[in-house]
CSV table of C-alpha atoms in Angstrom, one decimal:
chain,number,residue,atom,x,y,z
A,1,UNK,CA,220.9,-31.7,-58.8
A,2,UNK,CA,221.1,-31.9,-55.0
A,3,UNK,CA,221.3,-28.1,-54.6
A,4,UNK,CA,218.1,-27.6,-56.7
A,5,UNK,CA,216.2,-30.2,-54.6
A,6,UNK,CA,217.4,-28.6,-51.4
A,7,UNK,CA,216.3,-25.1,-52.6
A,8,UNK,CA,212.9,-26.4,-53.6
A,9,UNK,CA,212.5,-28.1,-50.2
A,10,UNK,CA,213.4,-25.0,-48.3
A,11,UNK,CA,211.0,-22.9,-50.5
A,12,UNK,CA,208.1,-25.3,-49.8
A,13,UNK,CA,208.8,-25.1,-46.0
A,14,UNK,CA,208.7,-21.3,-46.1
A,15,UNK,CA,205.5,-21.4,-48.3
A,16,UNK,CA,203.7,-23.8,-45.9
A,17,UNK,CA,204.8,-21.6,-42.9
A,18,UNK,CA,203.5,-18.4,-44.6
A,19,UNK,CA,200.1,-20.1,-45.4
A,20,UNK,CA,199.8,-21.2,-41.8
A,21,UNK,CA,200.6,-17.7,-40.5
A,22,UNK,CA,198.0,-16.1,-42.8
A,23,UNK,CA,195.3,-18.6,-41.6
A,24,UNK,CA,196.2,-17.8,-38.0
A,25,UNK,CA,195.8,-14.1,-38.6
A,26,UNK,CA,192.5,-14.6,-40.3
A,27,UNK,CA,191.2,-16.9,-37.6
A,28,UNK,CA,192.4,-14.4,-34.9
A,29,UNK,CA,190.6,-11.6,-36.7
A,30,UNK,CA,187.4,-13.7,-37.1
A,31,UNK,CA,187.6,-14.7,-33.4
A,32,UNK,CA,187.9,-11.0,-32.4
A,33,UNK,CA,184.9,-10.0,-34.4
A,34,UNK,CA,182.9,-13.0,-33.1
A,35,UNK,CA,184.1,-12.2,-29.5
A,36,UNK,CA,182.8,-8.7,-29.8
A,37,UNK,CA,179.3,-10.0,-30.9
A,38,UNK,CA,179.7,-8.4,-34.3
A,39,UNK,CA,178.4,-5.2,-32.9
A,40,UNK,CA,181.1,-3.4,-35.0
A,41,UNK,CA,184.3,-4.2,-36.6
A,42,UNK,CA,186.8,-3.5,-33.7
A,43,UNK,CA,189.6,-2.8,-36.2
A,44,UNK,CA,187.6,0.0,-37.9
A,45,UNK,CA,188.8,2.8,-35.6
A,46,UNK,CA,187.4,5.6,-37.7
A,47,UNK,CA,183.7,5.0,-37.1
A,48,UNK,CA,181.3,5.5,-34.3
A,49,UNK,CA,179.5,2.4,-33.3
A,50,UNK,CA,175.7,2.3,-33.0
A,51,UNK,CA,175.8,2.8,-29.2
A,52,UNK,CA,178.0,5.8,-29.4
A,53,UNK,CA,175.9,7.3,-32.1
A,54,UNK,CA,172.7,6.8,-30.0
A,55,UNK,CA,174.3,8.7,-27.1
A,56,UNK,CA,175.7,11.4,-29.4
A,57,UNK,CA,172.3,12.0,-31.0
A,58,UNK,CA,170.2,11.9,-27.9
A,59,UNK,CA,172.3,14.4,-25.9
A,60,UNK,CA,173.6,16.4,-28.9
A,61,UNK,CA,177.3,15.6,-28.1
A,62,UNK,CA,180.3,16.5,-30.3
A,63,UNK,CA,182.3,13.8,-32.1
A,64,UNK,CA,185.9,13.3,-33.1
A,65,UNK,CA,186.2,10.5,-35.6
A,66,UNK,CA,190.0,10.2,-35.5
A,67,UNK,CA,189.8,8.5,-32.1
A,68,UNK,CA,186.8,7.9,-32.5
A,69,UNK,CA,185.3,9.8,-29.6
A,70,UNK,CA,182.2,11.6,-28.4
A,71,UNK,CA,182.1,14.3,-25.7
A,72,UNK,CA,179.9,17.0,-24.1
A,73,UNK,CA,177.4,17.5,-21.3
A,74,UNK,CA,175.4,14.4,-20.3
A,75,UNK,CA,172.6,15.6,-17.9
A,76,UNK,CA,174.7,18.5,-16.8
A,77,UNK,CA,178.1,16.7,-16.2
A,78,UNK,CA,180.9,16.5,-18.8
A,79,UNK,CA,181.0,13.1,-20.5
A,80,UNK,CA,183.8,11.6,-22.7
A,81,UNK,CA,183.6,8.2,-24.5
A,82,UNK,CA,186.5,6.9,-26.6
A,83,UNK,CA,187.4,3.6,-28.2
A,84,UNK,CA,190.5,2.1,-26.6
A,85,UNK,CA,192.4,-1.1,-26.1
A,86,UNK,CA,191.6,-2.2,-22.6
A,87,UNK,CA,192.1,-5.3,-20.5
A,88,UNK,CA,190.0,-8.1,-19.1
A,89,UNK,CA,190.7,-10.6,-16.3
A,90,UNK,CA,189.7,-11.8,-12.8
A,91,UNK,CA,190.0,-9.5,-9.8
A,92,UNK,CA,193.6,-9.6,-8.5
A,93,UNK,CA,194.7,-11.8,-11.4
A,94,UNK,CA,198.0,-11.1,-13.1
A,95,UNK,CA,196.7,-12.7,-16.4
A,96,UNK,CA,195.1,-10.1,-18.6
A,97,UNK,CA,194.4,-9.9,-22.3
A,98,UNK,CA,194.3,-6.9,-24.6
A,99,UNK,CA,190.8,-6.4,-26.1
A,100,UNK,CA,188.9,-3.6,-27.8
A,101,UNK,CA,186.4,-1.6,-25.8
A,102,UNK,CA,185.3,1.8,-24.4
A,103,UNK,CA,186.7,4.2,-21.9
A,104,UNK,CA,183.8,6.2,-20.3
A,105,UNK,CA,184.7,9.3,-18.3
A,106,UNK,CA,182.6,11.8,-16.3
A,107,UNK,CA,184.7,14.8,-15.3
A,108,UNK,CA,184.2,17.3,-12.4
A,109,UNK,CA,186.4,18.9,-9.8
A,110,UNK,CA,186.5,19.0,-6.0
A,111,UNK,CA,189.3,20.3,-3.7
A,112,UNK,CA,189.1,17.3,-1.3
A,113,UNK,CA,191.3,14.3,-2.0
A,114,UNK,CA,189.0,11.3,-2.6
A,115,UNK,CA,189.5,7.9,-4.3
A,116,UNK,CA,187.4,4.8,-4.7
A,117,UNK,CA,189.3,2.3,-6.9
A,118,UNK,CA,189.3,-1.4,-7.7
A,119,UNK,CA,191.8,-2.9,-5.3
A,120,UNK,CA,194.9,-4.9,-6.2
A,121,UNK,CA,197.6,-6.4,-4.0
A,122,UNK,CA,199.6,-3.1,-3.8
A,123,UNK,CA,196.7,-0.8,-3.0
A,124,UNK,CA,195.3,-3.3,-0.5
A,125,UNK,CA,198.3,-2.8,1.7
A,126,UNK,CA,197.8,0.9,2.0
A,127,UNK,CA,194.0,1.3,2.2
A,128,UNK,CA,193.1,4.3,4.4
A,129,UNK,CA,189.4,3.5,5.2
A,130,UNK,CA,187.4,0.4,6.1
A,131,UNK,CA,183.8,1.1,5.4
A,132,UNK,CA,182.6,-1.9,7.4
A,133,UNK,CA,181.2,-3.9,4.5
A,134,UNK,CA,183.8,-6.8,4.4
A,135,UNK,CA,183.1,-7.9,0.8
A,136,UNK,CA,183.2,-4.3,-0.5
A,137,UNK,CA,186.3,-3.3,1.6
A,138,UNK,CA,188.1,-6.4,0.2
A,139,UNK,CA,187.4,-5.4,-3.5
A,140,UNK,CA,188.0,-1.7,-3.2
A,141,UNK,CA,190.7,0.7,-2.2
A,142,UNK,CA,189.2,3.7,-0.3
A,143,UNK,CA,191.0,6.9,0.5
A,144,UNK,CA,189.7,10.3,1.5
A,145,UNK,CA,190.9,13.4,3.5
A,146,UNK,CA,187.5,13.4,5.1
A,147,UNK,CA,186.3,9.9,6.1
A,148,UNK,CA,182.8,11.2,6.6
A,149,UNK,CA,182.5,12.0,2.9
A,150,UNK,CA,183.3,8.4,2.1
A,151,UNK,CA,180.7,7.1,4.6
A,152,UNK,CA,178.1,9.6,3.2
A,153,UNK,CA,178.8,8.6,-0.4
A,154,UNK,CA,179.1,4.9,-0.1
A,155,UNK,CA,175.5,4.1,1.0
A,156,UNK,CA,173.8,0.8,0.1
A,157,UNK,CA,172.7,2.1,-3.3
A,158,UNK,CA,176.1,3.5,-4.2
A,159,UNK,CA,177.8,0.2,-3.4
A,160,UNK,CA,175.2,-1.8,-5.4
A,161,UNK,CA,175.8,0.4,-8.4
A,162,UNK,CA,179.5,0.1,-8.1
A,163,UNK,CA,179.2,-3.7,-7.8
A,164,UNK,CA,177.0,-3.8,-10.9
A,165,UNK,CA,179.7,-1.8,-12.8
A,166,UNK,CA,182.4,-4.2,-11.6
A,167,UNK,CA,180.6,-7.1,-13.2
A,168,UNK,CA,181.4,-5.7,-16.6
A,169,UNK,CA,184.7,-3.8,-16.0
A,170,UNK,CA,188.1,-4.5,-14.5
A,171,UNK,CA,189.2,-0.9,-14.5
A,172,UNK,CA,187.0,1.4,-12.4
A,173,UNK,CA,188.3,4.6,-10.8
A,174,UNK,CA,186.2,7.3,-8.9
A,175,UNK,CA,188.0,10.4,-7.6
A,176,UNK,CA,187.5,14.0,-6.7
A,177,UNK,CA,188.4,14.8,-10.4
A,178,UNK,CA,185.8,12.4,-12.0
A,179,UNK,CA,185.1,8.8,-12.6
A,180,UNK,CA,186.6,6.5,-15.3
A,181,UNK,CA,185.4,3.1,-16.4
A,182,UNK,CA,186.9,0.8,-19.1
A,183,UNK,CA,185.2,-2.2,-20.5
A,184,UNK,CA,185.3,-4.6,-23.4
A,185,UNK,CA,182.8,-4.4,-26.3
A,186,UNK,CA,181.5,-7.9,-25.4
A,187,UNK,CA,180.1,-6.7,-22.1
A,188,UNK,CA,177.5,-4.4,-23.9
A,189,UNK,CA,174.8,-6.3,-25.7
A,190,UNK,CA,172.1,-3.7,-26.1
A,191,UNK,CA,171.6,0.0,-26.4
A,192,UNK,CA,169.5,0.0,-23.2
A,193,UNK,CA,172.4,-1.6,-21.3
A,194,UNK,CA,174.8,1.1,-22.6
A,195,UNK,CA,172.5,3.9,-21.3
A,196,UNK,CA,172.1,2.1,-18.0
A,197,UNK,CA,175.9,2.1,-17.6
A,198,UNK,CA,176.1,5.8,-18.3
A,199,UNK,CA,173.2,6.5,-15.9
A,200,UNK,CA,174.9,4.6,-13.1
A,201,UNK,CA,178.1,6.5,-13.5
A,202,UNK,CA,176.2,9.8,-13.7
A,203,UNK,CA,174.2,9.0,-10.6
A,204,UNK,CA,177.4,8.3,-8.6
A,205,UNK,CA,179.0,11.5,-9.9
A,206,UNK,CA,175.9,13.6,-9.0
A,207,UNK,CA,175.7,12.1,-5.5
A,208,UNK,CA,179.3,12.8,-4.8
A,209,UNK,CA,179.0,16.4,-6.0
A,210,UNK,CA,175.9,16.9,-3.8
A,211,UNK,CA,177.6,15.6,-0.7
A,212,UNK,CA,180.7,17.8,-1.3
A,213,UNK,CA,178.7,21.0,-1.9
A,214,UNK,CA,176.4,20.6,1.1
A,215,UNK,CA,177.9,21.1,4.6
A,216,UNK,CA,174.9,19.8,6.4
A,217,UNK,CA,174.2,16.2,5.2
A,218,UNK,CA,171.9,15.1,8.0
A,219,UNK,CA,169.2,14.2,5.5
A,220,UNK,CA,171.7,12.0,3.6
A,221,UNK,CA,172.6,10.3,6.9
A,222,UNK,CA,169.0,9.6,7.8
A,223,UNK,CA,168.4,8.0,4.4
A,224,UNK,CA,171.7,6.0,4.6
A,225,UNK,CA,170.7,4.6,8.1
A,226,UNK,CA,167.1,3.8,7.0
A,227,UNK,CA,168.2,1.8,3.9
A,228,UNK,CA,171.4,0.2,5.2
A,229,UNK,CA,171.5,-3.6,5.8
A,230,UNK,CA,175.1,-4.0,6.9
A,231,UNK,CA,175.3,-3.3,10.7
A,232,UNK,CA,178.9,-2.0,10.7
A,233,UNK,CA,178.2,0.5,8.0
A,234,UNK,CA,175.0,1.5,9.7
A,235,UNK,CA,176.9,2.1,13.0
A,236,UNK,CA,179.3,4.5,11.2
A,237,UNK,CA,176.4,6.5,9.8
A,238,UNK,CA,174.7,6.6,13.3
A,239,UNK,CA,177.9,7.9,14.9
A,240,UNK,CA,178.1,10.6,12.3
A,241,UNK,CA,174.5,11.5,12.8
A,242,UNK,CA,174.9,11.6,16.5
A,243,UNK,CA,177.8,14.0,16.2
A,244,UNK,CA,175.9,16.3,13.8
A,245,UNK,CA,172.3,16.2,15.1
A,246,UNK,CA,171.2,18.4,17.9
A,247,UNK,CA,168.9,17.4,20.7
A,248,UNK,CA,166.0,19.2,19.0
A,249,UNK,CA,166.5,17.3,15.7
A,250,UNK,CA,163.2,15.5,15.7
A,251,UNK,CA,163.9,13.4,12.6
A,252,UNK,CA,167.1,12.1,14.0
A,253,UNK,CA,165.5,11.3,17.4
A,254,UNK,CA,162.6,9.5,15.7
A,255,UNK,CA,164.9,7.3,13.7
A,256,UNK,CA,167.1,6.4,16.6
A,257,UNK,CA,164.0,5.5,18.7
A,258,UNK,CA,162.8,3.2,15.9
A,259,UNK,CA,166.1,1.4,16.0
A,260,UNK,CA,165.8,0.7,19.7
A,261,UNK,CA,162.2,-0.5,19.2
A,262,UNK,CA,163.1,-2.8,16.3
A,263,UNK,CA,163.3,-6.4,17.6
A,264,UNK,CA,165.2,-7.5,14.4
A,265,UNK,CA,167.9,-4.8,14.8
A,266,UNK,CA,171.3,-6.1,16.1
A,267,UNK,CA,172.2,-5.2,19.7
A,268,UNK,CA,175.4,-3.6,18.6
A,269,UNK,CA,173.5,-1.1,16.5
A,270,UNK,CA,171.1,-0.4,19.3
A,271,UNK,CA,173.9,0.3,21.8
A,272,UNK,CA,175.4,3.0,19.5
A,273,UNK,CA,171.9,4.5,18.8
A,274,UNK,CA,171.2,4.7,22.5
A,275,UNK,CA,174.3,6.8,23.2
A,276,UNK,CA,172.7,9.7,21.3
A,277,UNK,CA,169.3,9.7,22.9
A,278,UNK,CA,170.0,11.4,26.1
A,279,UNK,CA,168.2,10.1,29.2
A,280,UNK,CA,166.0,7.8,27.2
A,281,UNK,CA,169.1,6.1,25.7
A,282,UNK,CA,170.8,5.8,29.2
A,283,UNK,CA,167.7,4.1,30.6
A,284,UNK,CA,167.8,1.6,27.7
A,285,UNK,CA,171.5,0.9,28.3
A,286,UNK,CA,170.9,0.4,32.0
A,287,UNK,CA,168.2,-2.1,31.3
A,288,UNK,CA,170.3,-3.9,28.7
A,289,UNK,CA,173.2,-4.0,31.1
A,290,UNK,CA,171.1,-6.1,33.5
A,291,UNK,CA,169.7,-8.5,30.9
A,292,UNK,CA,172.3,-9.0,28.2
A,293,UNK,CA,175.0,-11.6,27.8
A,294,UNK,CA,178.7,-10.9,28.5
A,295,UNK,CA,179.1,-10.6,24.7
A,296,UNK,CA,177.7,-7.0,24.8
A,297,UNK,CA,178.8,-6.0,28.3
A,298,UNK,CA,181.9,-4.3,27.1
A,299,UNK,CA,180.0,-2.2,24.5
A,300,UNK,CA,177.3,-1.2,26.9
A,301,UNK,CA,179.8,-0.2,29.6
A,302,UNK,CA,181.7,1.8,27.0
A,303,UNK,CA,178.5,3.5,25.9
A,304,UNK,CA,177.5,4.3,29.5
A,305,UNK,CA,181.0,5.6,30.1
A,306,UNK,CA,180.6,8.1,27.3
A,307,UNK,CA,177.1,9.1,28.6
A,308,UNK,CA,178.6,9.6,32.1
A,309,UNK,CA,175.5,8.5,33.9
A,310,UNK,CA,175.8,7.8,37.7
A,311,UNK,CA,172.7,5.6,37.7
A,312,UNK,CA,174.8,2.8,36.2
A,313,UNK,CA,177.3,2.7,39.1
A,314,UNK,CA,175.4,0.3,41.5
A,315,UNK,CA,174.6,-2.1,38.6
A,316,UNK,CA,178.2,-2.0,37.3
A,317,UNK,CA,179.6,-2.6,40.8
A,318,UNK,CA,177.4,-5.6,41.2
A,319,UNK,CA,178.4,-7.0,37.8
A,320,UNK,CA,182.1,-6.3,38.6
A,321,UNK,CA,181.9,-8.6,41.7
A,322,UNK,CA,180.0,-11.4,40.0
A,323,UNK,CA,182.0,-11.6,36.7
A,324,UNK,CA,184.7,-14.3,36.9
A,325,UNK,CA,188.3,-13.1,36.9
A,326,UNK,CA,188.8,-14.9,33.6
A,327,UNK,CA,186.7,-12.2,31.9
A,328,UNK,CA,189.6,-9.8,32.1
A,329,UNK,CA,188.6,-7.6,29.2
A,330,UNK,CA,185.1,-7.1,30.6
A,331,UNK,CA,186.3,-6.4,34.1
A,332,UNK,CA,188.9,-3.9,32.7
A,333,UNK,CA,186.2,-1.9,30.9
A,334,UNK,CA,183.9,-2.0,33.8
A,335,UNK,CA,186.7,-0.8,36.1
A,336,UNK,CA,187.3,2.2,33.8
A,337,UNK,CA,183.6,3.0,33.8
A,338,UNK,CA,183.4,2.9,37.6
A,339,UNK,CA,186.4,5.2,37.9
A,340,UNK,CA,184.9,7.6,35.3
A,341,UNK,CA,181.5,7.8,36.9
C-alpha cells in the first residue's frame, strides 16, 4: 500500500543519513590522528605520550594519569605539563579551531606586577610600554610597574626565544607569577624539539628571577648593550646604564667610549652615550654639533642642554643665526639650550 511504501522510503532516508554521519565521524577521527602526526591517539586522555614520559623520567617528575599531567622541579623551577584542548590560528585572527595539545607552565612568584603577553586588538589599545623594537612591540602586550625590569628582561636573546615560541604557539603568557604556553600536538615532531621548548621557557623564567632578585643589574645592562642590534632598544639600555653607573665605573665608561668610536653605530645612539661620558662626551657633542646635518641638531642640542656645558654657547648662537626660520623645531630647541646655558 501507499503507507508501506512511504514508511520504507522514510526509513531508507534515515538509514542513508545515519551511514553518512558515521563516515563523517570516522573521517574526522582519522584526520585528527593524521593531523597530530600519529604521535599518540589524542582521544586517549588517560595515557602519557612519549614526550611527557621522557621529561618525567629524566627529571623524576610526578604524574597524574587522570588529566594526564606531569609536575615537579625542572632544573630548580616548578614545571607542570598537562594535556588540554587548545586553539590555533593566525595572530589577531578571530578564526580559531579547537585542537588537542599541551599546556606547559613554569611557576614562580614575584611581588612586582609584570606581564608579557601575545597581543590582540583589546590589549593593543592599552599597552603600557614600548620597548623600541617595532615588530616585537606590535606582537606583544607589555606591562610592568617598573619599566626598567622590562628593558632588562627583554634583551635580544629573550626576544629571539619568545619569537621562536610564538612560531609554535598562539597562547603565550609570561607574568610575575610564571609563564604559560599552549600549543597543538602537531607543532612537536621530535623529543629534542620538546626539550628545547622547555629549556627556552626555563631560560626566560630564570632570567626574570635573576633580574628581580638583583638590585644592581649593571652587568646585565652592559651585556644587553653589547649584543643589541635595534638602536631604539639599545638607547633605552644606555639611558638606564647612565643613570645607574658612577663616573668611576670603568666597564660602563669603556663600553660607551667604544660606541662613540664605532663608525657603524648610528648617530642617535652615540648622542645618548655621549651624555654619560662627562667632559669627553661634551667634547664629542660639540664637535658633532658643528659637523652634523640638521637631522640630529635637535638631539645634540638636547644632550648639551642636559650636560649644561657653556662651551656650546658660541656654536649654538652661530647656528641659531644661520638656520632658516622655517626650521622652527630646531630653533626652538636651540633657544631653550641658549637660555639654559
